Backbone atoms as SQL, in Angstrom:
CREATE TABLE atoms (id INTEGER PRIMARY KEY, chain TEXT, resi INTEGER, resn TEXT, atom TEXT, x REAL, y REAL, z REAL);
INSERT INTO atoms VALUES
  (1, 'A', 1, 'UNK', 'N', 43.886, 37.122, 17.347),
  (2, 'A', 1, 'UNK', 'CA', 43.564, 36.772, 18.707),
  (3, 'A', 1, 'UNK', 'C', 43.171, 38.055, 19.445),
  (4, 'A', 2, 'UNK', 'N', 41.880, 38.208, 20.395),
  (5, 'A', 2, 'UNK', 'CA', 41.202, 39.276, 20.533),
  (6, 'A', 2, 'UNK', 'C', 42.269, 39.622, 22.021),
  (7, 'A', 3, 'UNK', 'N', 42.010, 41.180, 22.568),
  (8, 'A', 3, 'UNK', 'CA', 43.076, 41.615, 23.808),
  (9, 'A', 3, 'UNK', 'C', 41.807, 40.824, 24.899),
  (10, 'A', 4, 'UNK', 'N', 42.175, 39.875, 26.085),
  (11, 'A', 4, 'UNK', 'CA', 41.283, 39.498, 26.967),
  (12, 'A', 4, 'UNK', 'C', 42.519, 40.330, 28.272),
  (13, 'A', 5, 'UNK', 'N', 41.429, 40.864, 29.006),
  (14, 'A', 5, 'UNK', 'CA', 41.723, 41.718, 30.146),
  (15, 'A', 5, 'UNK', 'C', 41.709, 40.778, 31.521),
  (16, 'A', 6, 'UNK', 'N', 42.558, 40.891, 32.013),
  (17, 'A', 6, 'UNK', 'CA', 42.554, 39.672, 33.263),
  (18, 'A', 6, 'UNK', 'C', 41.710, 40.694, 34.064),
  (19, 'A', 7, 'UNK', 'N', 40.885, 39.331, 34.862),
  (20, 'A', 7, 'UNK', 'CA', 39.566, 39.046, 35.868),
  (21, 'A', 7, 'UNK', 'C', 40.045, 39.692, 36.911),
  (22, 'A', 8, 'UNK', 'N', 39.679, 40.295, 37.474),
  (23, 'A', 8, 'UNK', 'CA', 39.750, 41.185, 38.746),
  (24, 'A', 8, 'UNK', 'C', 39.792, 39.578, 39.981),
  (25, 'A', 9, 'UNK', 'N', 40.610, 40.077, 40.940),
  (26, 'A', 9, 'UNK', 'CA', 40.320, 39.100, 42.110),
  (27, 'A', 9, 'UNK', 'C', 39.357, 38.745, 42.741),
  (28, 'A', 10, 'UNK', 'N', 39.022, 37.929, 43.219),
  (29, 'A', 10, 'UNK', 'CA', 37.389, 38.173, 43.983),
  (30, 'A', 10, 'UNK', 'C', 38.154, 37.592, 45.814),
  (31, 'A', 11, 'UNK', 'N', 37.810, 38.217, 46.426),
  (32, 'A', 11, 'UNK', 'CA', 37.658, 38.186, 47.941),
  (33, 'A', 11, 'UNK', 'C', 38.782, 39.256, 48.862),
  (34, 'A', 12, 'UNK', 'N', 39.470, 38.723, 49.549),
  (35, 'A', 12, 'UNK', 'CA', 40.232, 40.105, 50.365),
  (36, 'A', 12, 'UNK', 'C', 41.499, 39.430, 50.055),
  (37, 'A', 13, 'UNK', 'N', 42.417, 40.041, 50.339),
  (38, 'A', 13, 'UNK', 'CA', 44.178, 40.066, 50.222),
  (39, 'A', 13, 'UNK', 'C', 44.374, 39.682, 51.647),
  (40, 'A', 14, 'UNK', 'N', 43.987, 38.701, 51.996),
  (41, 'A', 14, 'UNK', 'CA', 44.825, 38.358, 53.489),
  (42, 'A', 14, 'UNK', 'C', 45.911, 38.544, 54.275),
  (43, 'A', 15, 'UNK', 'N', 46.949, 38.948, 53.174),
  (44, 'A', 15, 'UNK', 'CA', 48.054, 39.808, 53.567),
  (45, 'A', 15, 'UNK', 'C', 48.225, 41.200, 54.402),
  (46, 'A', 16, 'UNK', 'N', 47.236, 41.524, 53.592),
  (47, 'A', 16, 'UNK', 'CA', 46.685, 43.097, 54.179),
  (48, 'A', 16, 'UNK', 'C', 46.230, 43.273, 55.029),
  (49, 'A', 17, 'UNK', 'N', 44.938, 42.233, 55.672),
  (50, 'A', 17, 'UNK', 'CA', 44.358, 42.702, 56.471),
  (51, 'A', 17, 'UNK', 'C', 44.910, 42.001, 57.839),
  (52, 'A', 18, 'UNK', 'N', 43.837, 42.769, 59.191),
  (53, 'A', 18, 'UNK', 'CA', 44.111, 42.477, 60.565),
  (54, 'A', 18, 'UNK', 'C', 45.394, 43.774, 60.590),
  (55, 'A', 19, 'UNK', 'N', 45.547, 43.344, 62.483),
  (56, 'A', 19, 'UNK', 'CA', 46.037, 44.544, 63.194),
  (57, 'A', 19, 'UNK', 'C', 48.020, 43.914, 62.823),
  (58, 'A', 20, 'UNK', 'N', 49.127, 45.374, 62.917),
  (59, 'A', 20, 'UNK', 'CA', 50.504, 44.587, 62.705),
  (60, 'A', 20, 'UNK', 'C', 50.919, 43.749, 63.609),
  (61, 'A', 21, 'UNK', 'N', 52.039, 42.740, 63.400),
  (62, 'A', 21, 'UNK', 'CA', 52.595, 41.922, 64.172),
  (63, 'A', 21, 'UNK', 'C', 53.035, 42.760, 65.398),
  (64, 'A', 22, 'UNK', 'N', 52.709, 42.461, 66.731),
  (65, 'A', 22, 'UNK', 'CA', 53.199, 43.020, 68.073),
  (66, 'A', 22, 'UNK', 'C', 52.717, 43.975, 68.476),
  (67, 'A', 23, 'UNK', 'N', 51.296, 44.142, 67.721),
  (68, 'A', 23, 'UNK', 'CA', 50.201, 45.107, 68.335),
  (69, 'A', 23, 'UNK', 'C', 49.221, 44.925, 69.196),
  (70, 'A', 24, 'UNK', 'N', 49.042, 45.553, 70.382),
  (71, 'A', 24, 'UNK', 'CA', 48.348, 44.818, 70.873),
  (72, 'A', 24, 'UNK', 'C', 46.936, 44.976, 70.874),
  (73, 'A', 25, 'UNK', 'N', 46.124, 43.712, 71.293),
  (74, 'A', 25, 'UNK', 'CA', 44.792, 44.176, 71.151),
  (75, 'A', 25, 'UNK', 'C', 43.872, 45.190, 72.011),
  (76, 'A', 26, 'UNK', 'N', 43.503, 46.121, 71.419),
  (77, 'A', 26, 'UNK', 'CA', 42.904, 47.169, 72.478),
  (78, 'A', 26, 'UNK', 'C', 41.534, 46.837, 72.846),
  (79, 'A', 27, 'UNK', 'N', 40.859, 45.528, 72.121),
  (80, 'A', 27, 'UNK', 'CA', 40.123, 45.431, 73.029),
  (81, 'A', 27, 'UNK', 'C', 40.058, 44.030, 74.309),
  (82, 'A', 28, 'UNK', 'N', 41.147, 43.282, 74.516),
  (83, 'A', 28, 'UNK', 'CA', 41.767, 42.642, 75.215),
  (84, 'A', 28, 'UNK', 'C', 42.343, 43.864, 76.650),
  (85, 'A', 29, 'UNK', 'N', 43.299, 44.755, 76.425),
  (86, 'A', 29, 'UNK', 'CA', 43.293, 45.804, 76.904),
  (87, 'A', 29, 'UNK', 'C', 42.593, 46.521, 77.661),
  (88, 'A', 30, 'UNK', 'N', 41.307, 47.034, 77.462),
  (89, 'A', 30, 'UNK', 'CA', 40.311, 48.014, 77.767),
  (90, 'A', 30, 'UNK', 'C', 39.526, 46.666, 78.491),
  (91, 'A', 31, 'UNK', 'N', 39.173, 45.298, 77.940),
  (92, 'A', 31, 'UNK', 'CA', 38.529, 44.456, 79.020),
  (93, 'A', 31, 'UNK', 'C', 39.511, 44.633, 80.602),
  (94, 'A', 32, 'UNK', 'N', 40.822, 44.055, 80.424),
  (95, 'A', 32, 'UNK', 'CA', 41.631, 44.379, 81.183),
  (96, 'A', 32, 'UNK', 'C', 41.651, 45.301, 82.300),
  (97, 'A', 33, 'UNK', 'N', 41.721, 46.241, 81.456),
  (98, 'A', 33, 'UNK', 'CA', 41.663, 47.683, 82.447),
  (99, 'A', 33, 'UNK', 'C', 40.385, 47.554, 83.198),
  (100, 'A', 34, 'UNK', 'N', 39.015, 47.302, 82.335),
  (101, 'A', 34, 'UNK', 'CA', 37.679, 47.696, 83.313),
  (102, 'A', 34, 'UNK', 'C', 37.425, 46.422, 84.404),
  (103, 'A', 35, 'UNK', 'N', 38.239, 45.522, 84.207),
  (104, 'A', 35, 'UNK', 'CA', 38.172, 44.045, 85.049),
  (105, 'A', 35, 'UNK', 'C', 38.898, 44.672, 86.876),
  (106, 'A', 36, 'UNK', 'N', 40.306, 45.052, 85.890),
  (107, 'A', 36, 'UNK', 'CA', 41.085, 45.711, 87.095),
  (108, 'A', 36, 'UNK', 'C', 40.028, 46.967, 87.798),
  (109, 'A', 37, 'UNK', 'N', 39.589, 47.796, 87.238),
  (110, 'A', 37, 'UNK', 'CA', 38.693, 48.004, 87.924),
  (111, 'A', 37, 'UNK', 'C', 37.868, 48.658, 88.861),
  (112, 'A', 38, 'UNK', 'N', 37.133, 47.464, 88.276),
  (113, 'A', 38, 'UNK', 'CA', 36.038, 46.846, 88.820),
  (114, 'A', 38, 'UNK', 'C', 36.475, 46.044, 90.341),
  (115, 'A', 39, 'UNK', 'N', 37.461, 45.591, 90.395),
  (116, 'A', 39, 'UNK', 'CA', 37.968, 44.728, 91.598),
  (117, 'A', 39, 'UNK', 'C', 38.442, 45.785, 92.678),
  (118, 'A', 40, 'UNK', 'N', 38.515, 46.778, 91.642),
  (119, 'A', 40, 'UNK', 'CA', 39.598, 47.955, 92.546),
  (120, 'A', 40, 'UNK', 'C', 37.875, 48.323, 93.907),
  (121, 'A', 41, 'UNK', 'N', 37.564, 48.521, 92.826),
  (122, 'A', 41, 'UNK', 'CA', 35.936, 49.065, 93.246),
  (123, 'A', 41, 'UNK', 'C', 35.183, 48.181, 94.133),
  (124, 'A', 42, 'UNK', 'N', 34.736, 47.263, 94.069),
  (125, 'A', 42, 'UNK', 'CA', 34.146, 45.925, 94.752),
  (126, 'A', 42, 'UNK', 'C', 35.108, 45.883, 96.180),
  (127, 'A', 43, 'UNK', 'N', 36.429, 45.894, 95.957),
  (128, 'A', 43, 'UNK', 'CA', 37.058, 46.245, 97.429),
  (129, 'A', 43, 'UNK', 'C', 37.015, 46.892, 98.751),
  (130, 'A', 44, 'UNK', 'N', 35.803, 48.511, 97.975),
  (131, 'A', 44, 'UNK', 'CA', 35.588, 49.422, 98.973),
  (132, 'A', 44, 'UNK', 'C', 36.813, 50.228, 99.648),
  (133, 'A', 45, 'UNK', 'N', 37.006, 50.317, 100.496),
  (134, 'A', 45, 'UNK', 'CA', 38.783, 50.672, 101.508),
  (135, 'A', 45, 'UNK', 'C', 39.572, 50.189, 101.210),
  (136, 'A', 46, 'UNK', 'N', 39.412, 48.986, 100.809),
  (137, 'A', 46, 'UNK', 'CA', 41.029, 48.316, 101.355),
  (138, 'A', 46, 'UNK', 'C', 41.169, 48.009, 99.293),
  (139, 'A', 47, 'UNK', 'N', 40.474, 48.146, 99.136),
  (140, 'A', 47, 'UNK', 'CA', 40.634, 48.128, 97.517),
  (141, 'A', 47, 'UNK', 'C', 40.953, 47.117, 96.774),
  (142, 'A', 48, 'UNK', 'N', 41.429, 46.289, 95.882),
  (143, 'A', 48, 'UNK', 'CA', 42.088, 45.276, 94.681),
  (144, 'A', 48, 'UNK', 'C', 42.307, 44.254, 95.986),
  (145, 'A', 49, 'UNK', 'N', 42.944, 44.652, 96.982),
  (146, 'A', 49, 'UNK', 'CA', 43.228, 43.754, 97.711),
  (147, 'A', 49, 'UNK', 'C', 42.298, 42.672, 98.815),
  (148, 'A', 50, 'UNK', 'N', 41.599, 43.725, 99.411),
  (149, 'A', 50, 'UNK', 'CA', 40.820, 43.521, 100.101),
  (150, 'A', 50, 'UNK', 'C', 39.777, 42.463, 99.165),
  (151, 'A', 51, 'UNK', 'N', 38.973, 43.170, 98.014),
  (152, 'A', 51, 'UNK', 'CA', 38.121, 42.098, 96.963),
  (153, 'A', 51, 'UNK', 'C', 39.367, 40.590, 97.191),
  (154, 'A', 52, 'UNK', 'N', 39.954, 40.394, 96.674),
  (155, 'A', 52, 'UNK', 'CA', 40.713, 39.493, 96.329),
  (156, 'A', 52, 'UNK', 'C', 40.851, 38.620, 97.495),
  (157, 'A', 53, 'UNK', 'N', 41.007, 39.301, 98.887),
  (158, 'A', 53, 'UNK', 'CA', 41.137, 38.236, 100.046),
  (159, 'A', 53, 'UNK', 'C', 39.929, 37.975, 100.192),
  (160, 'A', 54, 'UNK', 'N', 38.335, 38.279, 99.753),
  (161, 'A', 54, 'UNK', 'CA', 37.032, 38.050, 100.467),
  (162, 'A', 54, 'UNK', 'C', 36.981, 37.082, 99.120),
  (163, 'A', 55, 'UNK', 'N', 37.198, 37.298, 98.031),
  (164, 'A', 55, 'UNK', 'CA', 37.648, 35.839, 97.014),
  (165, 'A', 55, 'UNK', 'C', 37.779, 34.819, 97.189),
  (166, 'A', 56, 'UNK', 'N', 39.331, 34.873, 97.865),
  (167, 'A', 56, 'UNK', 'CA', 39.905, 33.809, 98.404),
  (168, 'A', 56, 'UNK', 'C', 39.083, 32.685, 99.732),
  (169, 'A', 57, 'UNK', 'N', 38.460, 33.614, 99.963),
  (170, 'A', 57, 'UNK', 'CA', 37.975, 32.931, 101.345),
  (171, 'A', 57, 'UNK', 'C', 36.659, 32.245, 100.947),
  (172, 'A', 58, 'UNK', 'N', 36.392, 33.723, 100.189),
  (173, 'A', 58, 'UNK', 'CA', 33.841, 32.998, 99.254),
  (174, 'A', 58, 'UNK', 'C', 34.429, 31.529, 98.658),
  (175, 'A', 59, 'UNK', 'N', 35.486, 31.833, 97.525),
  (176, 'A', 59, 'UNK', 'CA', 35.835, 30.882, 96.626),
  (177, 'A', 59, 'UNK', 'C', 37.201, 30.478, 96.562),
  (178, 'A', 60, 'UNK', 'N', 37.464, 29.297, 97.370),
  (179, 'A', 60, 'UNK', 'CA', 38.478, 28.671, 97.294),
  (180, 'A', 60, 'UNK', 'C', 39.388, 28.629, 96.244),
  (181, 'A', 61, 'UNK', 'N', 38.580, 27.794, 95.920),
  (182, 'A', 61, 'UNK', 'CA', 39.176, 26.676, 94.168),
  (183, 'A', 61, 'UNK', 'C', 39.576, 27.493, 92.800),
  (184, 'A', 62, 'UNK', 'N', 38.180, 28.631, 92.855),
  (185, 'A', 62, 'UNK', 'CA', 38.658, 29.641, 91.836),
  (186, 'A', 62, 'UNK', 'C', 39.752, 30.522, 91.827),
  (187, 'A', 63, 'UNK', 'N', 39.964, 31.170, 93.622),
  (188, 'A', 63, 'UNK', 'CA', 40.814, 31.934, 93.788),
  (189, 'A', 63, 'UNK', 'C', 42.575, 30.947, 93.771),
  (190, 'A', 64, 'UNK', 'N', 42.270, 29.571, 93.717),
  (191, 'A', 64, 'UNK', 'CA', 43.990, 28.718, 93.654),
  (192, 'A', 64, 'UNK', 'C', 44.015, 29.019, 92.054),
  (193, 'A', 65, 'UNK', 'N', 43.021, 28.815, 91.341),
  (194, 'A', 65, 'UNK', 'CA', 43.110, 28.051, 90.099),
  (195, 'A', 65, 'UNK', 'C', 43.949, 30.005, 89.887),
  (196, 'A', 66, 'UNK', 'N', 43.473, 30.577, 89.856),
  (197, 'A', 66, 'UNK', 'CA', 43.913, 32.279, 89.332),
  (198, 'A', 66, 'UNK', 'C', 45.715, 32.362, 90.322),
  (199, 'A', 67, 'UNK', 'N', 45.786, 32.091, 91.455),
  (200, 'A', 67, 'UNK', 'CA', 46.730, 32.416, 92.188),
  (201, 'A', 67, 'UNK', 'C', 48.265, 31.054, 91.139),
  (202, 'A', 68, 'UNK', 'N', 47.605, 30.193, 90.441),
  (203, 'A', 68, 'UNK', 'CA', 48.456, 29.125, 90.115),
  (204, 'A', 68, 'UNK', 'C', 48.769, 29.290, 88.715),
  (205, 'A', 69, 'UNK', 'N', 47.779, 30.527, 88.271),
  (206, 'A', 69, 'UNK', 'CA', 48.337, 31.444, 86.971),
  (207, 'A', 69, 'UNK', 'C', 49.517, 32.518, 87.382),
  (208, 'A', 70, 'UNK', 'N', 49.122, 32.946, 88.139),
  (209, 'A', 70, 'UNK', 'CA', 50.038, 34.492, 88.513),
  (210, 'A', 70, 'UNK', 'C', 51.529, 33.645, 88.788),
  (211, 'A', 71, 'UNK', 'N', 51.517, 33.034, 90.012),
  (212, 'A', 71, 'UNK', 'CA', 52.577, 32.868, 90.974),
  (213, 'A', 71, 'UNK', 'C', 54.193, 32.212, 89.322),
  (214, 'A', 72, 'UNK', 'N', 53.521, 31.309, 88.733),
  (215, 'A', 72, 'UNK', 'CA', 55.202, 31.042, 87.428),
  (216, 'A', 72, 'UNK', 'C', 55.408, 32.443, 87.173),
  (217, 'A', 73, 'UNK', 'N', 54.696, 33.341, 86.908),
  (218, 'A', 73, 'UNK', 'CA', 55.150, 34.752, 86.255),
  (219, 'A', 73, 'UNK', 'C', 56.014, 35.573, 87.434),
  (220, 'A', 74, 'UNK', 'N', 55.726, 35.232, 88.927),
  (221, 'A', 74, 'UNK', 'CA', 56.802, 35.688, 89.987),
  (222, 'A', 74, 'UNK', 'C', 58.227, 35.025, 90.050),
  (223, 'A', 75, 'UNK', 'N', 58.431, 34.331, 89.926),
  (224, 'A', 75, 'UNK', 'CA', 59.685, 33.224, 90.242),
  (225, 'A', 75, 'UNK', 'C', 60.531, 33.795, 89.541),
  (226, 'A', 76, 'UNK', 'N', 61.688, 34.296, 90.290),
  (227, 'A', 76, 'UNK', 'CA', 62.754, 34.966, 89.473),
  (228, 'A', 76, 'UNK', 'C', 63.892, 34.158, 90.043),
  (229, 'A', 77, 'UNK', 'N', 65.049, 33.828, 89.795),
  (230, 'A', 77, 'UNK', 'CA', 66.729, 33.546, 90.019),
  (231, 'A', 77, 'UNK', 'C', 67.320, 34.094, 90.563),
  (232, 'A', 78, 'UNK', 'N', 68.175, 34.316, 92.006),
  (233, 'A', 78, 'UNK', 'CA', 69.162, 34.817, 91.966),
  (234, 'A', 78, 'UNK', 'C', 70.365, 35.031, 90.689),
  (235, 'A', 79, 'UNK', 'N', 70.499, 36.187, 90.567),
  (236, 'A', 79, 'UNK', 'CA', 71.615, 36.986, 89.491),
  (237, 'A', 79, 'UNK', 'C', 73.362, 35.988, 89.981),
  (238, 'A', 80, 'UNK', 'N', 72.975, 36.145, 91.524),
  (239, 'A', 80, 'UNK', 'CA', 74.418, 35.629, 91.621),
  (240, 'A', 80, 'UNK', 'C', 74.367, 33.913, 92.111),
  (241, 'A', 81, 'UNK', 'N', 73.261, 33.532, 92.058),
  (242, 'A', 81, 'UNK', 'CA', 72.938, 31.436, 91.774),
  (243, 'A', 81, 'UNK', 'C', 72.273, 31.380, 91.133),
  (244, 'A', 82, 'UNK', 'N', 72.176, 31.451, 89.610),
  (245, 'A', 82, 'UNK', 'CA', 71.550, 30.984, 88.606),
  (246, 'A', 82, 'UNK', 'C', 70.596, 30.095, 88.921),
  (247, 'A', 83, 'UNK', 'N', 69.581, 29.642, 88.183),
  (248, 'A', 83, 'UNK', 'CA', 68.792, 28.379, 88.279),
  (249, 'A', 83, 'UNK', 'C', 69.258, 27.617, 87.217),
  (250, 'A', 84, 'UNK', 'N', 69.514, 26.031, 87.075),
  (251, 'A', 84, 'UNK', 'CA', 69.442, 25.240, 85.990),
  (252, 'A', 84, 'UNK', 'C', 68.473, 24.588, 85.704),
  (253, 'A', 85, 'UNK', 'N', 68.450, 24.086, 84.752),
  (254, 'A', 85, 'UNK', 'CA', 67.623, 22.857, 84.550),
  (255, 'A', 85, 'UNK', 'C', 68.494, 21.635, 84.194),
  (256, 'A', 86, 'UNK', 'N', 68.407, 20.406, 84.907),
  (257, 'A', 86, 'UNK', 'CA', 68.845, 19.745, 83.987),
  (258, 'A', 86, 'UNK', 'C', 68.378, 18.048, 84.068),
  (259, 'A', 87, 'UNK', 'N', 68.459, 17.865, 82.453),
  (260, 'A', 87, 'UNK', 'CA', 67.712, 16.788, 82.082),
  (261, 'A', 87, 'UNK', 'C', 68.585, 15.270, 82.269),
  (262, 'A', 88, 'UNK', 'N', 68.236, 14.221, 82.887),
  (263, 'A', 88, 'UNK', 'CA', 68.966, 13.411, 83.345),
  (264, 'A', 88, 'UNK', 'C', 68.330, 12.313, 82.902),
  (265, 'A', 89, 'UNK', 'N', 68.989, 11.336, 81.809),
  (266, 'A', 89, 'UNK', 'CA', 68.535, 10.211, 81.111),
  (267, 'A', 89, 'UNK', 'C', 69.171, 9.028, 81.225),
  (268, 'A', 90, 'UNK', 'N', 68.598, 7.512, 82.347),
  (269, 'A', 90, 'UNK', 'CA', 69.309, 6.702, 83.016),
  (270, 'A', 90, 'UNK', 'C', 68.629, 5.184, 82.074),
  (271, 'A', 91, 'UNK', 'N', 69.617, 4.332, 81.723),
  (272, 'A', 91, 'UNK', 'CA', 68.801, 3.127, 81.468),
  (273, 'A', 91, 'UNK', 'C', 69.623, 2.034, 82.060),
  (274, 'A', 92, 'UNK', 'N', 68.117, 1.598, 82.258),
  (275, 'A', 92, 'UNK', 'CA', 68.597, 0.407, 83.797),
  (276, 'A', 92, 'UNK', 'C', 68.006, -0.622, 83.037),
  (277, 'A', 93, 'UNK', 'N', 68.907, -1.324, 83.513),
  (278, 'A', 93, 'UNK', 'CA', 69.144, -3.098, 82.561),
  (279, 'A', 93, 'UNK', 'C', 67.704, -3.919, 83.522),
  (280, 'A', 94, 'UNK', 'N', 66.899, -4.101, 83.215),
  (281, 'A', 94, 'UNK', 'CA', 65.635, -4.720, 83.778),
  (282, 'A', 94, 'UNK', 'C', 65.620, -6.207, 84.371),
  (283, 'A', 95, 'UNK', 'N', 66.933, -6.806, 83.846),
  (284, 'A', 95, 'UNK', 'CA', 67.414, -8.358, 84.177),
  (285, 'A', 95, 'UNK', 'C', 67.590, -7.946, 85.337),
  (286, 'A', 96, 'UNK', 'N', 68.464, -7.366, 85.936),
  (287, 'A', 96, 'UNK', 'CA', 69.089, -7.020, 87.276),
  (288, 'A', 96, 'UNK', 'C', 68.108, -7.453, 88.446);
């Protein structure tokens, strides 16, 4: 029986490739940064802020739809009154 040499792999090791787990993307990042800005800039004087209130006012709808992203990421708990949640499951007899 003759020596047969195993076949080389054919395509990429998917394992290997791409960036590590919890890295972040730098070019997600660097959009980021030149977005920020750019707004900083478009502001003139009053800067990030100023753009953002002449936003709010040109464009309504766009400036809620962005303000209704941000605002869950503000909401914090008092340390000393917790927030709960709690889930409340009632069944009501429909004869009644």
């Amino acid at each position: 029986m003759p020596n047969v040499e195993p076949k080389p792999k054919v395509g990429l090791d998917r394992s290997k490739t791409g960036r590590a787990k919890g890295t972040p993307n730098k070019t997600t990042a660097l959009l980021k940064d030149a977005i920020l800005k750019a707004a900083e800039g478009a502001g003139g004087e009053g800067g990030m802020v100023a753009y953002l209130q002449a936003q709010a006012k040109a464009n309504p709808g766009p400036f809620m739809a962005l303000l209704g992203k941000v605002l869950p990421m503000q909401i914090q708990g008092d340390p000393d009154s917790p927030i709960f949640t709690v889930i409340e499951r009632r069944v009501v007899d429909p004869v009644r």
